[in-house]
Short mmCIF file of C-alpha atoms in Angstrom, two decimals:
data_model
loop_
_atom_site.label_atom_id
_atom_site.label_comp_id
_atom_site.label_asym_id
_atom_site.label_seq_id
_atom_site.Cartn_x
_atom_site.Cartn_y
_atom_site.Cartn_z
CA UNK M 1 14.56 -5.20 -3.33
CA UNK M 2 12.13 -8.18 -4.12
CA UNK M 3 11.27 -10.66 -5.94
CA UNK M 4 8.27 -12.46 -6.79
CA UNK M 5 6.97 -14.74 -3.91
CA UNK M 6 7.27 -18.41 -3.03
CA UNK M 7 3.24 -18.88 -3.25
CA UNK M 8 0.95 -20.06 -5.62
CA UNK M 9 -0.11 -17.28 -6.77
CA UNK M 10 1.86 -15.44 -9.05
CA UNK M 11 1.22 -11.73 -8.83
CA UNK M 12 2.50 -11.57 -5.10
CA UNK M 13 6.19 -10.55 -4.23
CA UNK M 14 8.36 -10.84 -1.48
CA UNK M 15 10.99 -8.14 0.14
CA UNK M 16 14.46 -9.95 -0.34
CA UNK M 17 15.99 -7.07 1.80
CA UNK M 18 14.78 -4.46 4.28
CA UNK M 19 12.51 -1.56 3.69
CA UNK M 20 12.46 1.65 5.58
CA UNK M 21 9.98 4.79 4.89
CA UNK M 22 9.34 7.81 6.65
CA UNK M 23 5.83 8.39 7.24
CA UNK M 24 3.85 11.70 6.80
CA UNK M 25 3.96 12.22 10.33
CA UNK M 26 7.95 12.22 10.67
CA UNK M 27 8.12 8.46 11.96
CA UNK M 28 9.94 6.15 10.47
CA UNK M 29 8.58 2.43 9.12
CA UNK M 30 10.21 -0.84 8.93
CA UNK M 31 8.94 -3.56 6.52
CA UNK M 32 11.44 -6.73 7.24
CA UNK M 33 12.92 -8.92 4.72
CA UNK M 34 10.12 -11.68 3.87
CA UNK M 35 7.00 -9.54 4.02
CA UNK M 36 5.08 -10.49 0.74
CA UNK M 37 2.79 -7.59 -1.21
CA UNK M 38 1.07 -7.75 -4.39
CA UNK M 39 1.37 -4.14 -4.13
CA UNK M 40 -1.35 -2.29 -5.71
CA UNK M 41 -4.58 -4.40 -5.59
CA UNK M 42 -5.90 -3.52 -9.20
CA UNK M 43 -9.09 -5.44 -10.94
CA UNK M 44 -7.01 -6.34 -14.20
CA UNK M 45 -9.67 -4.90 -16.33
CA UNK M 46 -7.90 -1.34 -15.00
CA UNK M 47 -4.75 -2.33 -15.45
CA UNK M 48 -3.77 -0.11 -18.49
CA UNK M 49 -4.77 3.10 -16.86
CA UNK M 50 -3.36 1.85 -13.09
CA UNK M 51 -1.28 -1.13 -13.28
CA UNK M 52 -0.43 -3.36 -9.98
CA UNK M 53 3.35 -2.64 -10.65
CA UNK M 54 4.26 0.66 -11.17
CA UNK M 55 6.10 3.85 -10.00
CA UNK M 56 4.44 3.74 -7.03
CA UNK M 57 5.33 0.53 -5.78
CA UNK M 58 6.71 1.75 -2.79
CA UNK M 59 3.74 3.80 -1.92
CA UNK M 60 1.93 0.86 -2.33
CA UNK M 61 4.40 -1.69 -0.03
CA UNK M 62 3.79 0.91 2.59
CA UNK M 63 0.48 0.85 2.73
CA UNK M 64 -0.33 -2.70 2.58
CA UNK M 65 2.10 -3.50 5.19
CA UNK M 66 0.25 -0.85 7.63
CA UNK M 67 -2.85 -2.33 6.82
CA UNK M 68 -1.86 -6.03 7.66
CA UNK M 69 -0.30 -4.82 10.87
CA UNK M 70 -3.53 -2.38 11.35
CA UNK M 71 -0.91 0.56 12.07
CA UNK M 72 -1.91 2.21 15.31
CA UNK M 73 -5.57 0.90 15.53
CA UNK M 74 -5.47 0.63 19.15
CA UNK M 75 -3.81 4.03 19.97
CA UNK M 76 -6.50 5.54 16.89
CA UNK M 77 -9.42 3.52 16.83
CA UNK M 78 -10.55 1.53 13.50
CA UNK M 79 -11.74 4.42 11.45
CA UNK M 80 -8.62 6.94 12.05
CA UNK M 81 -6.21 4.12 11.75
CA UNK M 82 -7.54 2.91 8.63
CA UNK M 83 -7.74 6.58 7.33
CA UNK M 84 -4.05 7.20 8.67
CA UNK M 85 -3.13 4.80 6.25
CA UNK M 86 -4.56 5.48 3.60
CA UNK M 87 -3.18 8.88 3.73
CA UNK M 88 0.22 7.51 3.84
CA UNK M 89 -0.40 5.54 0.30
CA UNK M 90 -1.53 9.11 -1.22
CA UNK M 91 1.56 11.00 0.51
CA UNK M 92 4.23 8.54 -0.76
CA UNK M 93 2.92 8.31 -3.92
CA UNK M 94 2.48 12.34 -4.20
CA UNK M 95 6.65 12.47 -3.24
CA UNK M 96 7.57 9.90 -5.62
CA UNK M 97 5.40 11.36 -8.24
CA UNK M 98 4.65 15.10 -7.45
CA UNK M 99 2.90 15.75 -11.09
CA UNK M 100 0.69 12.21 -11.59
CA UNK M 101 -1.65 13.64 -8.24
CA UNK M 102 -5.20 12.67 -10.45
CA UNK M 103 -4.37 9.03 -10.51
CA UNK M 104 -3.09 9.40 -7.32
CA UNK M 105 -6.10 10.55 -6.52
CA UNK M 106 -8.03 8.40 -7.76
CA UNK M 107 -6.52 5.23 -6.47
CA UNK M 108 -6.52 6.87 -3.15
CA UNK M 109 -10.34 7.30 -3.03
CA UNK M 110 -10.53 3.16 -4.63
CA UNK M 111 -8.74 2.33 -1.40
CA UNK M 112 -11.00 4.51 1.35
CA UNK M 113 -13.85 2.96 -0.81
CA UNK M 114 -12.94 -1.04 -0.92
CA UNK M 115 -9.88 -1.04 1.87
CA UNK M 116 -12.09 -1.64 4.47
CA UNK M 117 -12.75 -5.03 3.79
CA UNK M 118 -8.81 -5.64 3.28
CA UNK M 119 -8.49 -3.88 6.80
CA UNK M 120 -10.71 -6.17 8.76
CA UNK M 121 -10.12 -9.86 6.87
CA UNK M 122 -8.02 -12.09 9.23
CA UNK M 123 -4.21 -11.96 9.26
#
């Protein structure tokens, strides 16, 4: 489903193939082939208790592609959007992982905390 990306850096991957997710709210998502993630933005020194790669990869695809399209910030406004998002990383990874919901957790309250700068840096 990907492979690691065409850049210079070498902790960012790209989707070889389409994704699709259903959201919390029943829709349905569509990340395209060629979208690049380094899908959970972890400061290494944490990466033995959360690493970037994990189970919850696709929790984390999701939620870095709504936040580079800044899914439904003009229907929502900044703040809900942002929120909305956020949400979606904790319900995905909550579905894949039902019984890991503490780290879940706690890497959804790291990306309310620090995702706002993420949200607002230029595309």
């Amino acid at each position: 489903m990907y492979r690691e990306a065409p850049t210079d850096k070498s902790d960012w991957w790209e989707l070889y193939e389409p994704f699709e997710e259903t959201l919390s709210d029943g829709s349905t998502i569509l990340i395209p082939t060629g979208y690049v993630t380094d899908f959970a933005s972890v400061p290494m020194l944490l990466w033995s208790f959360f690493p970037p790669i994990g189970k919850y990869n696709r929790a984390a695809l999701v939620h870095d592609y709504l936040y580079d399209l800044q899914y439904r910030q003009k229907e929502l406004g900044e703040k809900a959007a942002r929120k909305f998002a956020d949400d979606q990383f904790l319900y995905l990874a909550n579905k894949i992982l039902p019984n890991d919901n503490f780290r879940h957790l706690l890497m959804y309250f790291a990306v309310r905390i620090f995702g706002l700068y993420a949200w607002r840096k230029p595309k």
